[in-house]
XYZ file of C-alpha atoms in Angstrom:
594
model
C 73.664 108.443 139.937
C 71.740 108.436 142.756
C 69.307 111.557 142.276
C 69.274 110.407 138.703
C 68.450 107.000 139.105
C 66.940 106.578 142.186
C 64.898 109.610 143.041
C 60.935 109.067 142.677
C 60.563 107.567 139.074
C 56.961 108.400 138.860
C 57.903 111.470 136.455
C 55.868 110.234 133.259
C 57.933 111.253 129.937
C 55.642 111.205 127.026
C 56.463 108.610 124.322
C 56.269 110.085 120.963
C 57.739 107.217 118.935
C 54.718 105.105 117.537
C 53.156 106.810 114.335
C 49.482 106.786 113.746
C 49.313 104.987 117.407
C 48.781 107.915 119.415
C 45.866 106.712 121.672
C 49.304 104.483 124.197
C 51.241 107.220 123.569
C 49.668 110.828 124.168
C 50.508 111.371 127.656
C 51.221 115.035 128.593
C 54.838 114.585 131.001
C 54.856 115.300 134.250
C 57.750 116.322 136.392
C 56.498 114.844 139.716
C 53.626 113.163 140.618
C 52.827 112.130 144.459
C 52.171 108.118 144.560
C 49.439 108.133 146.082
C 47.867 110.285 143.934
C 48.629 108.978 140.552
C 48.046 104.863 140.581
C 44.386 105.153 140.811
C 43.443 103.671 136.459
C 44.756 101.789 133.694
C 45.420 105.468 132.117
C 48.156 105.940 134.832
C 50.261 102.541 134.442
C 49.822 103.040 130.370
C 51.589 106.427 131.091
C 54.640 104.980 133.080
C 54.580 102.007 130.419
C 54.907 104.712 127.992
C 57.757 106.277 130.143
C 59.705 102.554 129.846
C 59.522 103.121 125.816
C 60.222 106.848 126.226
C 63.548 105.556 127.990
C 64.723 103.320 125.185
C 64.118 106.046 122.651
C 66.137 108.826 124.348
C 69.264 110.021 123.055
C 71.430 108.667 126.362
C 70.230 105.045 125.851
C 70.608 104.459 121.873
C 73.585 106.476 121.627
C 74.874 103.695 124.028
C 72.797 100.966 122.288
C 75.465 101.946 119.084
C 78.332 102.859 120.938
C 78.845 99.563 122.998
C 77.480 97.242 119.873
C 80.432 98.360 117.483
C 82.490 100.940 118.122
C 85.075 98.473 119.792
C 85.494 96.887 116.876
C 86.961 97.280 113.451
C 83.299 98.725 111.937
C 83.930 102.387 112.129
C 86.171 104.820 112.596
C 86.241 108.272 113.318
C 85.546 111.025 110.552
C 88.702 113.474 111.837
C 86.947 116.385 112.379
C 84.628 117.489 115.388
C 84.830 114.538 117.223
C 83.782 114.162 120.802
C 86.884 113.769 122.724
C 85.074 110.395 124.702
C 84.578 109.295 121.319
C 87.868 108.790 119.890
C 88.703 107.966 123.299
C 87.202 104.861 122.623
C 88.794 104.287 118.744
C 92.321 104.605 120.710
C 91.006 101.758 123.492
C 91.985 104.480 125.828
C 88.342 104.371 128.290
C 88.877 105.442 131.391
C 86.330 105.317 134.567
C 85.442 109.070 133.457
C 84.757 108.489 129.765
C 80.994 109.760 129.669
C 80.018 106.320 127.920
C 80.559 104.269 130.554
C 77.748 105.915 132.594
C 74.550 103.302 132.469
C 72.451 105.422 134.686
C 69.993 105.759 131.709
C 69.326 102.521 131.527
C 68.632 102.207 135.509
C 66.010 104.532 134.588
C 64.115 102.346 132.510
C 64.794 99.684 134.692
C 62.977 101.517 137.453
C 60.207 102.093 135.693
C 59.472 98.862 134.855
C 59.783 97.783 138.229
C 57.461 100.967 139.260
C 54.984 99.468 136.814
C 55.641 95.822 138.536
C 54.927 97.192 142.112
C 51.665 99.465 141.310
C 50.319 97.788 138.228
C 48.364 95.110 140.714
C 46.724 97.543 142.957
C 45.543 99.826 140.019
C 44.344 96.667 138.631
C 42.117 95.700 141.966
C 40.296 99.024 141.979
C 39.454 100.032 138.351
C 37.037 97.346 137.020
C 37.928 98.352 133.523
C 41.447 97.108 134.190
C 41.373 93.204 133.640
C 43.476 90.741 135.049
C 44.676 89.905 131.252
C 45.356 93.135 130.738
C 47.576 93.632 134.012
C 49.059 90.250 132.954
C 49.887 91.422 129.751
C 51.254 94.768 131.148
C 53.596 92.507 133.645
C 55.073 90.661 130.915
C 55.685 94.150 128.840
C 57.931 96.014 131.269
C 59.531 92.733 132.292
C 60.919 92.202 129.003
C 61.690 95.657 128.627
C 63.550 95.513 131.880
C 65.427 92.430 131.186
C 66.470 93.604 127.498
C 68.117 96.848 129.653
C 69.781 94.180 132.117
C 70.976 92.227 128.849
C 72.811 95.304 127.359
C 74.228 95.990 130.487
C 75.742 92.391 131.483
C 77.400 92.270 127.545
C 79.130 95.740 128.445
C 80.209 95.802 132.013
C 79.793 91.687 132.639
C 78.591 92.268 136.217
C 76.073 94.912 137.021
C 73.803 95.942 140.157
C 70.809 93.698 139.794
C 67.872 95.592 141.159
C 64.630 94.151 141.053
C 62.697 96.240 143.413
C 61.198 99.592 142.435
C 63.096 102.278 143.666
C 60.518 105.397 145.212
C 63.248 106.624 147.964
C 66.714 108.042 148.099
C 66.950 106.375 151.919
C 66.452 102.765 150.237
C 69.997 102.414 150.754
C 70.263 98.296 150.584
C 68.785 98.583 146.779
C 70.704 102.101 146.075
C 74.431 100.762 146.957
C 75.079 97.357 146.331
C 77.721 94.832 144.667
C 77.244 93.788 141.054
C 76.045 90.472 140.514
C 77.426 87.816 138.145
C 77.285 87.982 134.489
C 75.838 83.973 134.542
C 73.445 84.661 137.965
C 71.894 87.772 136.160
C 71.774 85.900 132.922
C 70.053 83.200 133.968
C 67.547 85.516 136.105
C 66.484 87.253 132.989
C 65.913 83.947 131.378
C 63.583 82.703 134.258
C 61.822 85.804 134.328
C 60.962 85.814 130.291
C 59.704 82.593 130.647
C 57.507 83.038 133.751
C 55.767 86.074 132.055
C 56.119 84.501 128.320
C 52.517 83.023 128.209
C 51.017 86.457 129.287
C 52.512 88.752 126.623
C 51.049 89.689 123.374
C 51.195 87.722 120.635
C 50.082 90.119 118.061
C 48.519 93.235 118.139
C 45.842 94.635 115.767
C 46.123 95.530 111.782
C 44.470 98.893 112.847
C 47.764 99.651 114.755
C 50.786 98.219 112.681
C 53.801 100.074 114.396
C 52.632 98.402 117.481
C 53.425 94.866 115.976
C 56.985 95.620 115.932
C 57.709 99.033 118.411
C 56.070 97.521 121.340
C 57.627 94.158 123.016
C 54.931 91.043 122.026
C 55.717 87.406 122.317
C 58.140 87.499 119.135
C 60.513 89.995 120.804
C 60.700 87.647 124.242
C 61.438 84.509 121.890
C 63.727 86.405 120.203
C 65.548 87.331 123.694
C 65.248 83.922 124.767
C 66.919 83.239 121.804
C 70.098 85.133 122.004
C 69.860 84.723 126.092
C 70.203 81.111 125.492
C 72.903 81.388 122.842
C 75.048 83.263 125.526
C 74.573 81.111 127.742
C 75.791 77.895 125.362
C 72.767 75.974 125.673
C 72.033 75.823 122.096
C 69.079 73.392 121.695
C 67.293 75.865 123.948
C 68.461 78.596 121.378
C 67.450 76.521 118.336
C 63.813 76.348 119.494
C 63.116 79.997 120.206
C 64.385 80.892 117.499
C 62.201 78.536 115.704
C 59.287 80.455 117.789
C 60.404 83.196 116.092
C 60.526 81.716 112.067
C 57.171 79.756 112.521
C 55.306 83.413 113.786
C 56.819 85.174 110.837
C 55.803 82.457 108.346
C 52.403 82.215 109.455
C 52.270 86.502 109.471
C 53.773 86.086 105.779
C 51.208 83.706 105.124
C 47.871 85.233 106.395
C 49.210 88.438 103.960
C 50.071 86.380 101.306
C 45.969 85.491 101.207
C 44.509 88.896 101.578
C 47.256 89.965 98.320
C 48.051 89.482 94.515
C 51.236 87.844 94.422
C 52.854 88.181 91.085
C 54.731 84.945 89.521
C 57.652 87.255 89.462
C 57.835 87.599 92.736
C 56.852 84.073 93.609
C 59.840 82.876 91.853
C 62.008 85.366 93.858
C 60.453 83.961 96.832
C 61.673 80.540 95.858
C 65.142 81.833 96.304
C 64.083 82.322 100.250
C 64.075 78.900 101.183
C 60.469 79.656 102.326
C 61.815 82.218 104.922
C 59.866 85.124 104.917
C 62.550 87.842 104.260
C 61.649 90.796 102.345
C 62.276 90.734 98.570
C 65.264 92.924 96.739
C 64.691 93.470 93.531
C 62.376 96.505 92.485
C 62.434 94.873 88.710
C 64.701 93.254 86.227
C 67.890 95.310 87.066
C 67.373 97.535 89.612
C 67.474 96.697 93.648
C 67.476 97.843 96.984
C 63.791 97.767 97.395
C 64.554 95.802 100.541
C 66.613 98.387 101.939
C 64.036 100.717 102.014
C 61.128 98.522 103.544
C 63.592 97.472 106.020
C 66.098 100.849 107.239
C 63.480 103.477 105.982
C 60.161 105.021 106.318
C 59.009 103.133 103.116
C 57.297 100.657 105.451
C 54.796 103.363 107.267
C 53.009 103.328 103.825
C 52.301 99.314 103.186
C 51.666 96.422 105.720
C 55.409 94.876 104.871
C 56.604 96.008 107.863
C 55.931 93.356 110.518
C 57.394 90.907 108.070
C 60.868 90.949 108.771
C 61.400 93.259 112.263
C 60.543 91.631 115.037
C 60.982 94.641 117.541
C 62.570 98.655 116.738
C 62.404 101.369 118.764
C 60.702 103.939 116.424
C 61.519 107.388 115.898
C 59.618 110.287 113.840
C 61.237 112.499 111.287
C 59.592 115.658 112.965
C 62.271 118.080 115.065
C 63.001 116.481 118.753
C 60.673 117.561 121.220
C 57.804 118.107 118.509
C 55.539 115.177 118.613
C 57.923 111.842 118.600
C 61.380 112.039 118.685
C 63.734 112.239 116.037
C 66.822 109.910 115.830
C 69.524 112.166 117.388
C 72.199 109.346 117.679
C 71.846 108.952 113.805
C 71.869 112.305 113.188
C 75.123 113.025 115.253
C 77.206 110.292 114.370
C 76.179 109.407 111.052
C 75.481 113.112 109.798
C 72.734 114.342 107.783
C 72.231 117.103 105.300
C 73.737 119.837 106.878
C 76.604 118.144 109.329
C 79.189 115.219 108.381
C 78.824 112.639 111.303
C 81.256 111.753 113.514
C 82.300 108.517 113.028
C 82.627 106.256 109.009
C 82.971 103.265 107.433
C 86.624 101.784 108.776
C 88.763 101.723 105.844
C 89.109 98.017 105.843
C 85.335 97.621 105.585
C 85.159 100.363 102.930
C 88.135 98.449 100.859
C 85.538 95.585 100.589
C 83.708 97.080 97.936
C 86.933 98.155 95.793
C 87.953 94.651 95.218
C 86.557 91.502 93.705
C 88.926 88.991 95.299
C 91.209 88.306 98.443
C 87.760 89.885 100.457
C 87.935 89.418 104.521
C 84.444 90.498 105.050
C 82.729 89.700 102.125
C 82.662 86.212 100.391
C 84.973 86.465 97.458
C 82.053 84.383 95.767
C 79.587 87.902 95.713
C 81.993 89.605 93.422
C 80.057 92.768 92.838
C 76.744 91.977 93.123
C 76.201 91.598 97.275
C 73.859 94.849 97.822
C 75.686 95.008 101.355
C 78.234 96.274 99.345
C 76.433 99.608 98.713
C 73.617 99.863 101.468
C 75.972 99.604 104.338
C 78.478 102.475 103.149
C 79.476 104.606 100.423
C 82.766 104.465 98.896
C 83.897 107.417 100.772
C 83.029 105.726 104.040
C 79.844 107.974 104.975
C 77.443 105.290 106.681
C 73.893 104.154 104.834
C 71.712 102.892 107.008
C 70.269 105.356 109.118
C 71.098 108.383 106.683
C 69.434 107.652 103.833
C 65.304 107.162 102.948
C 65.848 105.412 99.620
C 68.833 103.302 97.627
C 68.593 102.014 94.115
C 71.017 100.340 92.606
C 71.404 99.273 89.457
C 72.942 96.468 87.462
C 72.456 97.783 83.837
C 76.273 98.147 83.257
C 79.061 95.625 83.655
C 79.389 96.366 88.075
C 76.445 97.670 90.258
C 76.121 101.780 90.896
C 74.355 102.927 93.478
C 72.026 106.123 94.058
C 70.998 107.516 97.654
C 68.542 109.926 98.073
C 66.455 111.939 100.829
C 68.996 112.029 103.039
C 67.837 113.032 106.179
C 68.103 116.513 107.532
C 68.990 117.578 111.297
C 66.615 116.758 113.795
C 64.757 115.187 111.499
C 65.902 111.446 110.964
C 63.159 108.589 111.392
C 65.218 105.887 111.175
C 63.808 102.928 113.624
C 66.718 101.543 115.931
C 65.934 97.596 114.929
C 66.830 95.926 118.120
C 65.625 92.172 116.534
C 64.909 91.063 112.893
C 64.313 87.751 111.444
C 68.309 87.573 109.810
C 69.851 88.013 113.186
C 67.390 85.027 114.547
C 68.460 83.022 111.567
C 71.852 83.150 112.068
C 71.518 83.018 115.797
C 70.322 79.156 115.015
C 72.777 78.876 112.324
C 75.888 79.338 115.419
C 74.056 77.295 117.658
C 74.240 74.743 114.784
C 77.641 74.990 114.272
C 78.220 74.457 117.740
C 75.730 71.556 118.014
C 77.412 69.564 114.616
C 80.538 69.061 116.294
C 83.733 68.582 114.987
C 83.026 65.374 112.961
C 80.269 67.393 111.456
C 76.530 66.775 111.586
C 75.781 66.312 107.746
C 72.145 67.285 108.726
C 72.926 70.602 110.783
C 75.635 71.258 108.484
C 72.923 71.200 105.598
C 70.505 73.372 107.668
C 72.953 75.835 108.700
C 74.101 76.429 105.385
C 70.520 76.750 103.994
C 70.000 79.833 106.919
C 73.034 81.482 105.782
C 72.653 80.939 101.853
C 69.035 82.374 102.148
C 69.931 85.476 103.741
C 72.956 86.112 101.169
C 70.518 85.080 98.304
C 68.064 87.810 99.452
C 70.412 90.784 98.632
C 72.210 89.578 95.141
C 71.510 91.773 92.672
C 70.762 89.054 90.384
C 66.889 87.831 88.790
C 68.730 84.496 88.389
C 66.827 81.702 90.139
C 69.655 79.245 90.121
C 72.163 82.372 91.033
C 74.075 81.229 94.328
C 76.572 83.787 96.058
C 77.926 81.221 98.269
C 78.785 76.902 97.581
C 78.418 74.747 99.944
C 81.562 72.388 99.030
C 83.856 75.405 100.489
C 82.525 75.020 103.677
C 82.627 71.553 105.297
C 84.213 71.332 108.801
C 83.043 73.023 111.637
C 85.610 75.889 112.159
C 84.689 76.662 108.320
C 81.197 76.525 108.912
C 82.007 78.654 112.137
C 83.336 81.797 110.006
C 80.682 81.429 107.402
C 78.146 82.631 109.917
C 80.100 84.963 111.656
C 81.223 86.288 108.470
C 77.034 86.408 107.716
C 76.491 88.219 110.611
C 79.333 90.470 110.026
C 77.637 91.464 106.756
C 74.249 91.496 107.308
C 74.653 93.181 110.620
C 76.866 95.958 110.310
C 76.570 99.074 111.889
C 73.565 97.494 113.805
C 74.710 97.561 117.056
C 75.441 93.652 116.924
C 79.683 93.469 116.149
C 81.520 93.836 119.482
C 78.658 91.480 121.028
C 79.594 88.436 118.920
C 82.983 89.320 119.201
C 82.830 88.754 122.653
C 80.472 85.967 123.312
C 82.645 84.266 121.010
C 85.883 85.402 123.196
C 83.602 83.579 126.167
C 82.485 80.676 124.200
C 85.981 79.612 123.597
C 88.334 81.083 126.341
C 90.106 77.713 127.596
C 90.758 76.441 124.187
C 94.509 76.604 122.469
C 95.302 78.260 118.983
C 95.816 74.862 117.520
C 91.812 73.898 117.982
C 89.496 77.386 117.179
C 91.235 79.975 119.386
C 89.103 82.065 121.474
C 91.321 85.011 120.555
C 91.140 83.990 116.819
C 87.790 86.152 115.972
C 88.777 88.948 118.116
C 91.978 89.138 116.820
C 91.319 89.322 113.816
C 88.948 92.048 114.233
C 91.433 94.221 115.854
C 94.141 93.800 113.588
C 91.558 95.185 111.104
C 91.415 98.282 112.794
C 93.668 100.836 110.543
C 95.180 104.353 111.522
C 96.725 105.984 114.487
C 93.655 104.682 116.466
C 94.005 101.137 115.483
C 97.399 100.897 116.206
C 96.496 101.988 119.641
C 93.737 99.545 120.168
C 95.911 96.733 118.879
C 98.568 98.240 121.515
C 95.891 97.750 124.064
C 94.870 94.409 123.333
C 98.228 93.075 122.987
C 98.911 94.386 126.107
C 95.852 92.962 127.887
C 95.788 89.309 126.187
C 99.709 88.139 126.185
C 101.369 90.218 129.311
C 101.655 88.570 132.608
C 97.252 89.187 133.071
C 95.578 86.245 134.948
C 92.734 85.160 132.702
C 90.313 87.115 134.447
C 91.820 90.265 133.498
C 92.413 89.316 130.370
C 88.372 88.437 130.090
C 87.926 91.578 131.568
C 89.224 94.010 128.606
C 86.734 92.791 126.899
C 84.031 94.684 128.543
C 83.946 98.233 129.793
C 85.101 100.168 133.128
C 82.152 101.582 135.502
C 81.737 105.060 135.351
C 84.082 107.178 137.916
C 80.763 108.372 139.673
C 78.964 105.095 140.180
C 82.343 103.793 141.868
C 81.829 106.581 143.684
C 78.782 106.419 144.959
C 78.454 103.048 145.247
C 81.031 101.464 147.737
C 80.354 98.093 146.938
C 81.110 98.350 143.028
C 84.594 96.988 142.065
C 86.451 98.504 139.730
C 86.887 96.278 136.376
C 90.673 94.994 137.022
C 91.710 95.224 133.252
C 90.967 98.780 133.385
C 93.223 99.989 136.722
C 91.157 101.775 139.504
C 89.424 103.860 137.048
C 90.458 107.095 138.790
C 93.371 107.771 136.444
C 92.601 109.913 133.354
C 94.732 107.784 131.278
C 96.647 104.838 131.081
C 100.118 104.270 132.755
């Protein structure tokens, strides 16, 4: 790691991931560039900024993005054919310390960077007059956020992590190369500090003239929306509650200031009505045919109307020309998912694809939807092949007596421009929704209870393929104490979320949340349980082998906490002497498991 990560991180990579923004993000790359040579303008800090963004988008950081998001849990499986052996390594639970996904040096990059920017961003600012102190401000707050979202994804996989702060410039800065990782809490709690000292500096929103910037560049939204999540981790859930309100109010008011400059049909004002007033974009392309949503949201439909700040709140964004020509082309998509010309690696699990061939007795989906949840259809195809991030378009249609779907312009290789949506307005909802739960207690809150459920009925509401404006998929009366209130937003979530990179996350925050309490009150192991039983095949039988293994042998509870996350890479042990090996997981030197 260390010539990876820690050699001079001045080499600018050009950004090519913001359409129709090109004046940020048309920096030649450089392969090395002399300090005290380069931080002389505000051109030269806009080019590392672009580097930070150029990090996220590369192939080694999203692929890990997906990877450590869901593919612990019982979301996907693999395809069976041409699968990378770390891959199904990691269906069968069987990740050893060499497994190439357990390498985070990528996102050390970025994290450099940022702190490059920190470090030289004030002096650049002191001798170039056009450079203001806003400006610089604004640029602080930027890469902060940028560096604490890559600290974030680190702490939820590996727990504890090296917490560098410092830019790195030197291979001899031994005291920030090898050191011990730092506690899951202590780093979480720094990244909280640090969003809300640079908070007040940060953008709020960026010009009409450059659209994809609203939502592909961090602005004030996408720290409340951190701040948000941070706080729900960390169980303080009025803090939680108001970011995420942050978050509603800015979309409403966006929603709003459109709403006047546009003709809003009574048609789709009544659809609106179904919202609850949340600003979530509309299904229904006319009276029986859907999945206009879809498109606005997962596709390029949004680069050709202003719709698309109204529901993302921050997406790295990718280009649908080859990689390496202009902005880069979703290669995690394209590998895993498949496109024209190669079947991905990796489906639909079975049990999630057995959703949508039954109309009661559902696990995932509320029995209530029948066969009208869109989910249903824009998440996966009956034979398992993933939907979002494949496809540019989905109709479907409820003409007949069940919904059929059509998918079209599926993406080709090298060429897929599906966004990776890091934050959008759902996920905040339902963030506020659990911190609800959490906050109504077990005599239940008859006002939170009331609140929560509107969050989660609004978001199910949006994707029925129904015109019906009295049309409710789920009733209230079913869900009245808090453990049942408790699965009807992680069930939301579950639906709403899938393939998104958000599964294995809840699953263990939830494992966290609730880790000294018994089976007889909610079971910490209940919602992780429950997803691993649901994992089917060969594979799943091993996972479930693992976990069985891990949660009810003779582990002390910090082992057994410690399956949960992943095993640091065989070279970063290595390298770093100070770096111990994640106990549930052996001393990572063996290439399986004894």
């Amino acid at each position: 790691m260390k010539k990876n990560y820690y050699k001079i991180i001045c080499a600018i990579c050009a950004i090519c991931g913001f359409t129709s923004c090109a004046d940020f993000l048309e920096i030649k790359p450089q392969d090395e560039i002399i300090l005290e040579d380069f931080w002389n303008e505000k051109a030269d800090v806009d080019a590392v900024v672009a580097g930070c963004y150029a990090g996220l988008q590369s192939d080694a950081v999203i692929r890990r993005m997906l990877m450590w998001g869901e593919f612990r849990s019982e979301n996907f499986m693999a395809s069976g054919t041409n699968v990378e052996g770390d891959v199904m390594n990691v269906f069968k639970e069987n990740i050893t310390a060499k497994n190439s996904y357990t390498k985070y040096d990528a996102f050390y990059t970025v994290i450099n960077r940022c702190n490059t920017v920190i470090k030289y961003a004030p002096d650049v600012a002191a001798h170039d007059p056009g450079y203001t102190q806003s400006e610089l401000k604004a640029t602080i707050a930027e890469v902060s956020a940028i560096r604490d979202l890559c600290y974030f994804y680190l702490i939820r996989t590996f727990r504890n992590v090296p917490y560098v702060t410092e830019a790195v410039t030197d291979d001899d800065q031994t005291e920030e190369i090898e050191k011990p990782a730092t506690d899951f809490y202590t780093i979480l709690d720094a990244l909280i500090a640090d969003l809300l000292s640079v908070r007040g500096d940060a953008i709020v929103r960026y010009p009409e003239s450059s659209p994809a910037y609203q939502t592909g560049r961090i602005t004030r939204d996408a720290i409340d929306a951190m701040l948000c999540e941070m706080y729900l981790w960390k169980k303080d859930y009025n803090q939680c509650i108001y970011y995420a309100d942050q978050v509603i109010a800015s979309k409403k008011q966006i929603a709003e200031e459109k709403k006047k400059k546009a003709t809003v049909s009574s048609a789709t004002t009544a659809l609106e009505s179904r919202l609850d007033g949340y600003p979530l974009v509309l299904n229904s392309r006319s009276s029986n045919s859907f999945g206009i949503a879809f498109n606005k949201i997962f596709a390029k439909e949004f680069l050709s109307s202003s719709t698309e700040a109204d529901e993302t709140i921050f997406e790295l964004v990718y280009d649908n020309t080859a990689a390496g020509n202009g902005m880069p082309a979703n290669g995690c998509f394209n590998a895993w998912f498949g496109n024209r010309t190669d079947k991905g690696q990796v489906l639909a699990n079975e049990v999630v694809v057995d959703e949508s061939k039954k109309e009661s007795a559902r696990d995932i989906f509320a029995n209530e939807t029948k066969w009208t949840d869109s989910r249903l259809y824009i998440n996966f195809e009956e034979d398992g092949t993933v939907v979002k991030g494949q496809y540019e378009n989905v109709s479907l249609s409820l003409s007949g007596a069940k919904v059929t779907a059509t998918y079209s312009n599926q993406y080709t290789k090298d060429h897929n421009s599906s966004n990776w949506i890091v934050y959008r307005l759902p996920d905040i909802m339902l963030m506020k929704a659990e911190a609800l739960v959490e906050l109504m207690g077990e005599s239940v809150d008859e006002t939170m209870r009331s609140e929560c459920f509107t969050l989660v009925n609004a978001i199910n509401k949006r994707w029925l393929c129904q015109n019906s404006l009295t049309a409710d998929t789920l009733k209230k009366e079913n869900y009245t104490s808090q453990s049942q209130m408790r699965k009807l937003v992680m069930d939301e979530r579950h639906r709403e979320l899938m393939f998104e990179g958000k599964r294995w996350y809840d699953l263990v925050r939830l494992s966290m949340r609730f880790q000294n309490m018994g089976a007889n009150n909610i079971g910490w192991l209940d919602f992780l349980s429950t997803a691993v039983n649901r994992r089917t095949g060969p594979n799943g039988s091993l996972a479930k082998s693992f976990f069985k293994k891990s949660f009810e042998g003779n582990d002390t509870y910090t082992q057994n906490m410690w399956s949960l996350f992943w095993p640091y890479n065989y070279d970063e042990i290595t390298v770093n002497p100070y770096l111990v090996q994640n106990p549930a997981f052996g001393s990572g030197m063996s290439d399986s498991y004894k």
